[in-house]
């Protein structure tokens, strides 16, 4: 209970800190997200999936839209994931990549909070390896498109935490972001 109280007090201090001034996603801003996620969107039902890793870049092309509370950004995305399972003495290993582009519609009407929704389109690439009696490589590829929602909460002018649902190599992602 003491640890929870200390964590709550620390979080309250950080949120009330003078460094946490209103942060928006304005024209010309760049944000780099580094995330880890769960729930693969790429693998063919594999077991023992490792968390997916992703990096996403967002550049604000149009800011101060609709009473100054909205903006539009575009950027790139690269996700990577792994999966492995065994069946009847054989091992199946998969590695997947998802390079793509994304476009985001941002709402920045709440201090320090950037809420957004967007579309990601890219190439779904994965390769499977079967270490059984016969051994084979199983490459797969295809076009991938998915809608998602996300949020960034800024603790300073340049640092934020990030959460996204429905995006990229995994369905749920959390991480950090850096604005420059």
JSON list of C-alpha atoms in Angstrom, two decimals:
[
{"chain": "A", "resi": 1, "resn": "UNK", "atom": "CA", "xyz": [0.00, 0.00, 0.00]},
{"chain": "A", "resi": 2, "resn": "UNK", "atom": "CA", "xyz": [2.90, 2.33, 0.79]},
{"chain": "A", "resi": 3, "resn": "UNK", "atom": "CA", "xyz": [4.36, 1.75, -2.71]},
{"chain": "A", "resi": 4, "resn": "UNK", "atom": "CA", "xyz": [1.03, 2.62, -4.36]},
{"chain": "A", "resi": 5, "resn": "UNK", "atom": "CA", "xyz": [0.82, 5.84, -2.33]},
{"chain": "A", "resi": 6, "resn": "UNK", "atom": "CA", "xyz": [4.37, 6.82, -3.33]},
{"chain": "A", "resi": 7, "resn": "UNK", "atom": "CA", "xyz": [3.67, 6.07, -7.01]},
{"chain": "A", "resi": 8, "resn": "UNK", "atom": "CA", "xyz": [0.43, 8.06, -6.89]},
{"chain": "A", "resi": 9, "resn": "UNK", "atom": "CA", "xyz": [2.22, 11.03, -5.27]},
{"chain": "A", "resi": 10, "resn": "UNK", "atom": "CA", "xyz": [5.01, 10.86, -7.87]},
{"chain": "A", "resi": 11, "resn": "UNK", "atom": "CA", "xyz": [2.50, 10.77, -10.74]},
{"chain": "A", "resi": 12, "resn": "UNK", "atom": "CA", "xyz": [0.60, 13.73, -9.26]},
{"chain": "A", "resi": 13, "resn": "UNK", "atom": "CA", "xyz": [3.84, 15.70, -8.93]},
{"chain": "A", "resi": 14, "resn": "UNK", "atom": "CA", "xyz": [4.83, 15.00, -12.54]},
{"chain": "A", "resi": 15, "resn": "UNK", "atom": "CA", "xyz": [1.38, 15.91, -13.86]},
{"chain": "A", "resi": 16, "resn": "UNK", "atom": "CA", "xyz": [1.33, 19.16, -11.86]},
{"chain": "A", "resi": 17, "resn": "UNK", "atom": "CA", "xyz": [4.88, 20.08, -12.83]},
{"chain": "A", "resi": 18, "resn": "UNK", "atom": "CA", "xyz": [5.34, 23.49, -14.51]},
{"chain": "A", "resi": 19, "resn": "UNK", "atom": "CA", "xyz": [7.24, 21.75, -17.33]},
{"chain": "A", "resi": 20, "resn": "UNK", "atom": "CA", "xyz": [4.01, 20.04, -18.38]},
{"chain": "A", "resi": 21, "resn": "UNK", "atom": "CA", "xyz": [2.56, 22.98, -20.27]},
{"chain": "A", "resi": 22, "resn": "UNK", "atom": "CA", "xyz": [0.06, 22.71, -23.10]},
{"chain": "A", "resi": 23, "resn": "UNK", "atom": "CA", "xyz": [1.53, 20.59, -25.87]},
{"chain": "A", "resi": 24, "resn": "UNK", "atom": "CA", "xyz": [-0.10, 20.40, -29.26]},
{"chain": "A", "resi": 25, "resn": "UNK", "atom": "CA", "xyz": [0.73, 18.87, -32.58]},
{"chain": "A", "resi": 26, "resn": "UNK", "atom": "CA", "xyz": [1.32, 22.04, -34.62]},
{"chain": "A", "resi": 27, "resn": "UNK", "atom": "CA", "xyz": [2.35, 22.60, -38.21]},
{"chain": "A", "resi": 28, "resn": "UNK", "atom": "CA", "xyz": [6.02, 21.65, -38.66]},
{"chain": "A", "resi": 29, "resn": "UNK", "atom": "CA", "xyz": [6.21, 19.43, -35.55]},
{"chain": "A", "resi": 30, "resn": "UNK", "atom": "CA", "xyz": [7.78, 15.98, -35.77]},
{"chain": "A", "resi": 31, "resn": "UNK", "atom": "CA", "xyz": [7.14, 13.11, -33.34]},
{"chain": "A", "resi": 32, "resn": "UNK", "atom": "CA", "xyz": [8.97, 9.79, -33.20]},
{"chain": "A", "resi": 33, "resn": "UNK", "atom": "CA", "xyz": [7.13, 6.97, -31.35]},
{"chain": "A", "resi": 34, "resn": "UNK", "atom": "CA", "xyz": [8.93, 3.88, -30.03]},
{"chain": "A", "resi": 35, "resn": "UNK", "atom": "CA", "xyz": [6.43, 1.21, -28.98]},
{"chain": "A", "resi": 36, "resn": "UNK", "atom": "CA", "xyz": [6.07, -2.38, -27.87]},
{"chain": "A", "resi": 37, "resn": "UNK", "atom": "CA", "xyz": [2.85, -4.22, -28.62]},
{"chain": "A", "resi": 38, "resn": "UNK", "atom": "CA", "xyz": [0.80, -7.36, -28.20]},
{"chain": "A", "resi": 39, "resn": "UNK", "atom": "CA", "xyz": [-1.66, -9.25, -30.41]},
{"chain": "A", "resi": 40, "resn": "UNK", "atom": "CA", "xyz": [-0.03, -9.92, -33.79]},
{"chain": "A", "resi": 41, "resn": "UNK", "atom": "CA", "xyz": [-1.69, -8.67, -36.98]},
{"chain": "A", "resi": 42, "resn": "UNK", "atom": "CA", "xyz": [0.83, -10.43, -39.23]},
{"chain": "A", "resi": 43, "resn": "UNK", "atom": "CA", "xyz": [1.34, -14.05, -38.18]},
{"chain": "A", "resi": 44, "resn": "UNK", "atom": "CA", "xyz": [-0.81, -17.00, -39.22]},
{"chain": "A", "resi": 45, "resn": "UNK", "atom": "CA", "xyz": [-2.11, -17.98, -35.77]},
{"chain": "A", "resi": 46, "resn": "UNK", "atom": "CA", "xyz": [1.30, -18.79, -34.29]},
{"chain": "A", "resi": 47, "resn": "UNK", "atom": "CA", "xyz": [1.73, -19.52, -30.61]},
{"chain": "A", "resi": 48, "resn": "UNK", "atom": "CA", "xyz": [4.27, -18.01, -28.23]},
{"chain": "A", "resi": 49, "resn": "UNK", "atom": "CA", "xyz": [4.33, -14.67, -29.96]},
{"chain": "A", "resi": 50, "resn": "UNK", "atom": "CA", "xyz": [6.97, -12.28, -28.72]},
{"chain": "A", "resi": 51, "resn": "UNK", "atom": "CA", "xyz": [5.91, -8.66, -28.26]},
{"chain": "A", "resi": 52, "resn": "UNK", "atom": "CA", "xyz": [6.13, -6.65, -31.45]},
{"chain": "A", "resi": 53, "resn": "UNK", "atom": "CA", "xyz": [8.41, -3.63, -31.73]},
{"chain": "A", "resi": 54, "resn": "UNK", "atom": "CA", "xyz": [7.63, -0.56, -33.81]},
{"chain": "A", "resi": 55, "resn": "UNK", "atom": "CA", "xyz": [8.89, 2.87, -34.67]},
{"chain": "A", "resi": 56, "resn": "UNK", "atom": "CA", "xyz": [6.55, 5.48, -36.17]},
{"chain": "A", "resi": 57, "resn": "UNK", "atom": "CA", "xyz": [7.26, 8.99, -37.43]},
{"chain": "A", "resi": 58, "resn": "UNK", "atom": "CA", "xyz": [4.59, 11.69, -37.65]},
{"chain": "A", "resi": 59, "resn": "UNK", "atom": "CA", "xyz": [5.03, 15.13, -39.28]},
{"chain": "A", "resi": 60, "resn": "UNK", "atom": "CA", "xyz": [2.34, 17.80, -38.96]},
{"chain": "A", "resi": 61, "resn": "UNK", "atom": "CA", "xyz": [1.58, 19.22, -42.39]},
{"chain": "A", "resi": 62, "resn": "UNK", "atom": "CA", "xyz": [-1.56, 21.18, -41.49]},
{"chain": "A", "resi": 63, "resn": "UNK", "atom": "CA", "xyz": [-2.14, 22.72, -38.07]},
{"chain": "A", "resi": 64, "resn": "UNK", "atom": "CA", "xyz": [-4.66, 25.04, -36.43]},
{"chain": "A", "resi": 65, "resn": "UNK", "atom": "CA", "xyz": [-7.62, 23.53, -38.25]},
{"chain": "A", "resi": 66, "resn": "UNK", "atom": "CA", "xyz": [-11.23, 23.88, -36.99]},
{"chain": "A", "resi": 67, "resn": "UNK", "atom": "CA", "xyz": [-10.87, 26.51, -34.26]},
{"chain": "A", "resi": 68, "resn": "UNK", "atom": "CA", "xyz": [-7.22, 25.62, -33.72]},
{"chain": "A", "resi": 69, "resn": "UNK", "atom": "CA", "xyz": [-7.95, 22.26, -32.06]},
{"chain": "A", "resi": 70, "resn": "UNK", "atom": "CA", "xyz": [-7.22, 19.93, -34.99]},
{"chain": "A", "resi": 71, "resn": "UNK", "atom": "CA", "xyz": [-4.25, 19.07, -37.21]},
{"chain": "A", "resi": 72, "resn": "UNK", "atom": "CA", "xyz": [-3.25, 16.54, -39.85]},
{"chain": "A", "resi": 73, "resn": "UNK", "atom": "CA", "xyz": [-0.01, 14.60, -39.90]},
{"chain": "A", "resi": 74, "resn": "UNK", "atom": "CA", "xyz": [1.61, 11.98, -42.09]},
{"chain": "A", "resi": 75, "resn": "UNK", "atom": "CA", "xyz": [4.65, 9.79, -41.69]},
{"chain": "A", "resi": 76, "resn": "UNK", "atom": "CA", "xyz": [6.24, 6.38, -41.83]},
{"chain": "A", "resi": 77, "resn": "UNK", "atom": "CA", "xyz": [5.99, 3.17, -39.84]},
{"chain": "A", "resi": 78, "resn": "UNK", "atom": "CA", "xyz": [8.17, 0.09, -39.36]},
{"chain": "A", "resi": 79, "resn": "UNK", "atom": "CA", "xyz": [7.09, -2.82, -37.18]},
{"chain": "A", "resi": 80, "resn": "UNK", "atom": "CA", "xyz": [8.76, -6.16, -36.47]},
{"chain": "A", "resi": 81, "resn": "UNK", "atom": "CA", "xyz": [7.48, -9.25, -34.67]},
{"chain": "A", "resi": 82, "resn": "UNK", "atom": "CA", "xyz": [8.38, -12.87, -33.91]},
{"chain": "A", "resi": 83, "resn": "UNK", "atom": "CA", "xyz": [6.43, -16.06, -33.34]},
{"chain": "A", "resi": 84, "resn": "UNK", "atom": "CA", "xyz": [7.39, -19.62, -32.53]},
{"chain": "A", "resi": 85, "resn": "UNK", "atom": "CA", "xyz": [5.53, -22.83, -31.77]},
{"chain": "A", "resi": 86, "resn": "UNK", "atom": "CA", "xyz": [6.10, -26.58, -31.73]},
{"chain": "A", "resi": 87, "resn": "UNK", "atom": "CA", "xyz": [3.76, -29.22, -33.06]},
{"chain": "A", "resi": 88, "resn": "UNK", "atom": "CA", "xyz": [4.37, -32.99, -33.13]},
{"chain": "A", "resi": 89, "resn": "UNK", "atom": "CA", "xyz": [8.12, -32.58, -32.61]},
{"chain": "A", "resi": 90, "resn": "UNK", "atom": "CA", "xyz": [8.58, -29.89, -35.23]},
{"chain": "A", "resi": 91, "resn": "UNK", "atom": "CA", "xyz": [9.39, -26.23, -34.61]},
{"chain": "A", "resi": 92, "resn": "UNK", "atom": "CA", "xyz": [7.82, -23.39, -36.56]},
{"chain": "A", "resi": 93, "resn": "UNK", "atom": "CA", "xyz": [9.52, -19.98, -36.44]},
{"chain": "A", "resi": 94, "resn": "UNK", "atom": "CA", "xyz": [8.18, -16.79, -38.00]},
{"chain": "A", "resi": 95, "resn": "UNK", "atom": "CA", "xyz": [9.59, -13.31, -38.32]},
{"chain": "A", "resi": 96, "resn": "UNK", "atom": "CA", "xyz": [7.47, -10.50, -39.73]},
{"chain": "A", "resi": 97, "resn": "UNK", "atom": "CA", "xyz": [7.97, -6.92, -40.91]},
{"chain": "A", "resi": 98, "resn": "UNK", "atom": "CA", "xyz": [5.44, -4.23, -41.63]},
{"chain": "A", "resi": 99, "resn": "UNK", "atom": "CA", "xyz": [6.85, -1.15, -43.39]},
{"chain": "A", "resi": 100, "resn": "UNK", "atom": "CA", "xyz": [4.24, 1.44, -44.28]},
{"chain": "A", "resi": 101, "resn": "UNK", "atom": "CA", "xyz": [2.93, 4.98, -44.32]},
{"chain": "A", "resi": 102, "resn": "UNK", "atom": "CA", "xyz": [0.29, 6.48, -42.06]},
{"chain": "A", "resi": 103, "resn": "UNK", "atom": "CA", "xyz": [-1.92, 9.52, -41.98]},
{"chain": "A", "resi": 104, "resn": "UNK", "atom": "CA", "xyz": [-3.34, 10.93, -38.73]},
{"chain": "A", "resi": 105, "resn": "UNK", "atom": "CA", "xyz": [-6.13, 13.33, -37.80]},
{"chain": "A", "resi": 106, "resn": "UNK", "atom": "CA", "xyz": [-5.26, 14.91, -34.42]},
{"chain": "A", "resi": 107, "resn": "UNK", "atom": "CA", "xyz": [-7.41, 16.58, -31.78]},
{"chain": "A", "resi": 108, "resn": "UNK", "atom": "CA", "xyz": [-5.34, 18.67, -29.37]},
{"chain": "A", "resi": 109, "resn": "UNK", "atom": "CA", "xyz": [-8.07, 20.49, -27.45]},
{"chain": "A", "resi": 110, "resn": "UNK", "atom": "CA", "xyz": [-7.01, 19.21, -24.01]},
{"chain": "A", "resi": 111, "resn": "UNK", "atom": "CA", "xyz": [-3.83, 20.48, -22.36]},
{"chain": "A", "resi": 112, "resn": "UNK", "atom": "CA", "xyz": [-0.86, 18.10, -22.78]},
{"chain": "A", "resi": 113, "resn": "UNK", "atom": "CA", "xyz": [-3.02, 15.52, -24.62]},
{"chain": "A", "resi": 114, "resn": "UNK", "atom": "CA", "xyz": [-2.88, 14.64, -28.32]},
{"chain": "A", "resi": 115, "resn": "UNK", "atom": "CA", "xyz": [-5.66, 12.26, -29.41]},
{"chain": "A", "resi": 116, "resn": "UNK", "atom": "CA", "xyz": [-5.55, 10.94, -32.97]},
{"chain": "A", "resi": 117, "resn": "UNK", "atom": "CA", "xyz": [-7.08, 8.50, -35.41]},
{"chain": "A", "resi": 118, "resn": "UNK", "atom": "CA", "xyz": [-5.52, 7.33, -38.63]},
{"chain": "A", "resi": 119, "resn": "UNK", "atom": "CA", "xyz": [-4.94, 4.84, -41.40]},
{"chain": "A", "resi": 120, "resn": "UNK", "atom": "CA", "xyz": [-1.85, 2.73, -41.96]},
{"chain": "A", "resi": 121, "resn": "UNK", "atom": "CA", "xyz": [-1.11, 1.09, -45.28]},
{"chain": "A", "resi": 122, "resn": "UNK", "atom": "CA", "xyz": [1.97, -0.91, -46.06]},
{"chain": "A", "resi": 123, "resn": "UNK", "atom": "CA", "xyz": [3.49, -4.24, -46.99]},
{"chain": "A", "resi": 124, "resn": "UNK", "atom": "CA", "xyz": [2.95, -7.25, -44.74]},
{"chain": "A", "resi": 125, "resn": "UNK", "atom": "CA", "xyz": [6.06, -9.42, -45.00]},
{"chain": "A", "resi": 126, "resn": "UNK", "atom": "CA", "xyz": [6.81, -12.54, -43.03]},
{"chain": "A", "resi": 127, "resn": "UNK", "atom": "CA", "xyz": [8.88, -15.65, -43.42]},
{"chain": "A", "resi": 128, "resn": "UNK", "atom": "CA", "xyz": [8.23, -18.99, -41.77]},
{"chain": "A", "resi": 129, "resn": "UNK", "atom": "CA", "xyz": [10.80, -21.68, -41.13]},
{"chain": "A", "resi": 130, "resn": "UNK", "atom": "CA", "xyz": [9.89, -25.29, -40.37]},
{"chain": "A", "resi": 131, "resn": "UNK", "atom": "CA", "xyz": [12.60, -27.28, -38.52]},
{"chain": "A", "resi": 132, "resn": "UNK", "atom": "CA", "xyz": [11.01, -30.68, -38.88]},
{"chain": "A", "resi": 133, "resn": "UNK", "atom": "CA", "xyz": [11.74, -33.71, -41.01]},
{"chain": "A", "resi": 134, "resn": "UNK", "atom": "CA", "xyz": [11.48, -31.89, -44.34]},
{"chain": "A", "resi": 135, "resn": "UNK", "atom": "CA", "xyz": [12.54, -28.30, -43.65]},
{"chain": "A", "resi": 136, "resn": "UNK", "atom": "CA", "xyz": [11.22, -25.47, -45.79]},
{"chain": "A", "resi": 137, "resn": "UNK", "atom": "CA", "xyz": [11.04, -21.72, -45.94]},
{"chain": "A", "resi": 138, "resn": "UNK", "atom": "CA", "xyz": [7.59, -20.18, -46.28]},
{"chain": "A", "resi": 139, "resn": "UNK", "atom": "CA", "xyz": [7.71, -16.53, -47.45]},
{"chain": "A", "resi": 140, "resn": "UNK", "atom": "CA", "xyz": [4.49, -14.49, -47.44]},
{"chain": "A", "resi": 141, "resn": "UNK", "atom": "CA", "xyz": [3.68, -10.98, -48.47]},
{"chain": "A", "resi": 142, "resn": "UNK", "atom": "CA", "xyz": [0.72, -8.78, -49.14]},
{"chain": "A", "resi": 143, "resn": "UNK", "atom": "CA", "xyz": [-0.78, -5.34, -48.76]},
{"chain": "A", "resi": 144, "resn": "UNK", "atom": "CA", "xyz": [-1.86, -4.35, -45.27]},
{"chain": "A", "resi": 145, "resn": "UNK", "atom": "CA", "xyz": [-4.29, -1.56, -44.35]},
{"chain": "A", "resi": 146, "resn": "UNK", "atom": "CA", "xyz": [-5.66, -0.86, -40.89]},
{"chain": "A", "resi": 147, "resn": "UNK", "atom": "CA", "xyz": [-7.37, 1.96, -38.99]},
{"chain": "A", "resi": 148, "resn": "UNK", "atom": "CA", "xyz": [-6.25, 2.87, -35.49]},
{"chain": "A", "resi": 149, "resn": "UNK", "atom": "CA", "xyz": [-6.67, 5.33, -32.63]},
{"chain": "A", "resi": 150, "resn": "UNK", "atom": "CA", "xyz": [-3.96, 6.70, -30.39]},
{"chain": "A", "resi": 151, "resn": "UNK", "atom": "CA", "xyz": [-3.09, 9.10, -27.62]},
{"chain": "A", "resi": 152, "resn": "UNK", "atom": "CA", "xyz": [0.04, 10.94, -26.55]},
{"chain": "A", "resi": 153, "resn": "UNK", "atom": "CA", "xyz": [0.37, 12.55, -23.14]},
{"chain": "A", "resi": 154, "resn": "UNK", "atom": "CA", "xyz": [3.20, 15.09, -22.87]},
{"chain": "A", "resi": 155, "resn": "UNK", "atom": "CA", "xyz": [5.26, 15.44, -19.69]},
{"chain": "A", "resi": 156, "resn": "UNK", "atom": "CA", "xyz": [7.53, 18.10, -21.23]},
{"chain": "A", "resi": 157, "resn": "UNK", "atom": "CA", "xyz": [7.97, 19.98, -24.50]},
{"chain": "A", "resi": 158, "resn": "UNK", "atom": "CA", "xyz": [9.67, 16.97, -26.08]},
{"chain": "A", "resi": 159, "resn": "UNK", "atom": "CA", "xyz": [8.70, 13.79, -24.17]},
{"chain": "A", "resi": 160, "resn": "UNK", "atom": "CA", "xyz": [5.41, 11.90, -24.08]},
{"chain": "A", "resi": 161, "resn": "UNK", "atom": "CA", "xyz": [3.92, 8.48, -23.42]},
{"chain": "A", "resi": 162, "resn": "UNK", "atom": "CA", "xyz": [2.05, 6.83, -26.30]},
{"chain": "A", "resi": 163, "resn": "UNK", "atom": "CA", "xyz": [-0.77, 4.31, -26.56]},
{"chain": "A", "resi": 164, "resn": "UNK", "atom": "CA", "xyz": [-2.38, 2.97, -29.75]},
{"chain": "A", "resi": 165, "resn": "UNK", "atom": "CA", "xyz": [-5.10, 0.43, -30.53]},
{"chain": "A", "resi": 166, "resn": "UNK", "atom": "CA", "xyz": [-5.58, -1.29, -33.89]},
{"chain": "A", "resi": 167, "resn": "UNK", "atom": "CA", "xyz": [-2.27, -0.18, -35.34]},
{"chain": "A", "resi": 168, "resn": "UNK", "atom": "CA", "xyz": [0.59, -1.85, -37.14]},
{"chain": "A", "resi": 169, "resn": "UNK", "atom": "CA", "xyz": [2.35, -5.10, -36.37]},
{"chain": "A", "resi": 170, "resn": "UNK", "atom": "CA", "xyz": [0.23, -5.55, -33.22]},
{"chain": "A", "resi": 171, "resn": "UNK", "atom": "CA", "xyz": [-3.26, -4.53, -32.10]},
{"chain": "A", "resi": 172, "resn": "UNK", "atom": "CA", "xyz": [-2.26, -2.82, -28.83]},
{"chain": "A", "resi": 173, "resn": "UNK", "atom": "CA", "xyz": [0.89, -0.70, -28.43]},
{"chain": "A", "resi": 174, "resn": "UNK", "atom": "CA", "xyz": [2.42, 1.34, -25.62]},
{"chain": "A", "resi": 175, "resn": "UNK", "atom": "CA", "xyz": [5.64, 3.30, -25.54]},
{"chain": "A", "resi": 176, "resn": "UNK", "atom": "CA", "xyz": [7.27, 6.69, -25.56]},
{"chain": "A", "resi": 177, "resn": "UNK", "atom": "CA", "xyz": [7.41, 9.56, -28.03]},
{"chain": "A", "resi": 178, "resn": "UNK", "atom": "CA", "xyz": [9.91, 12.32, -28.73]},
{"chain": "A", "resi": 179, "resn": "UNK", "atom": "CA", "xyz": [8.86, 15.60, -30.31]},
{"chain": "A", "resi": 180, "resn": "UNK", "atom": "CA", "xyz": [11.41, 17.64, -32.26]}
]
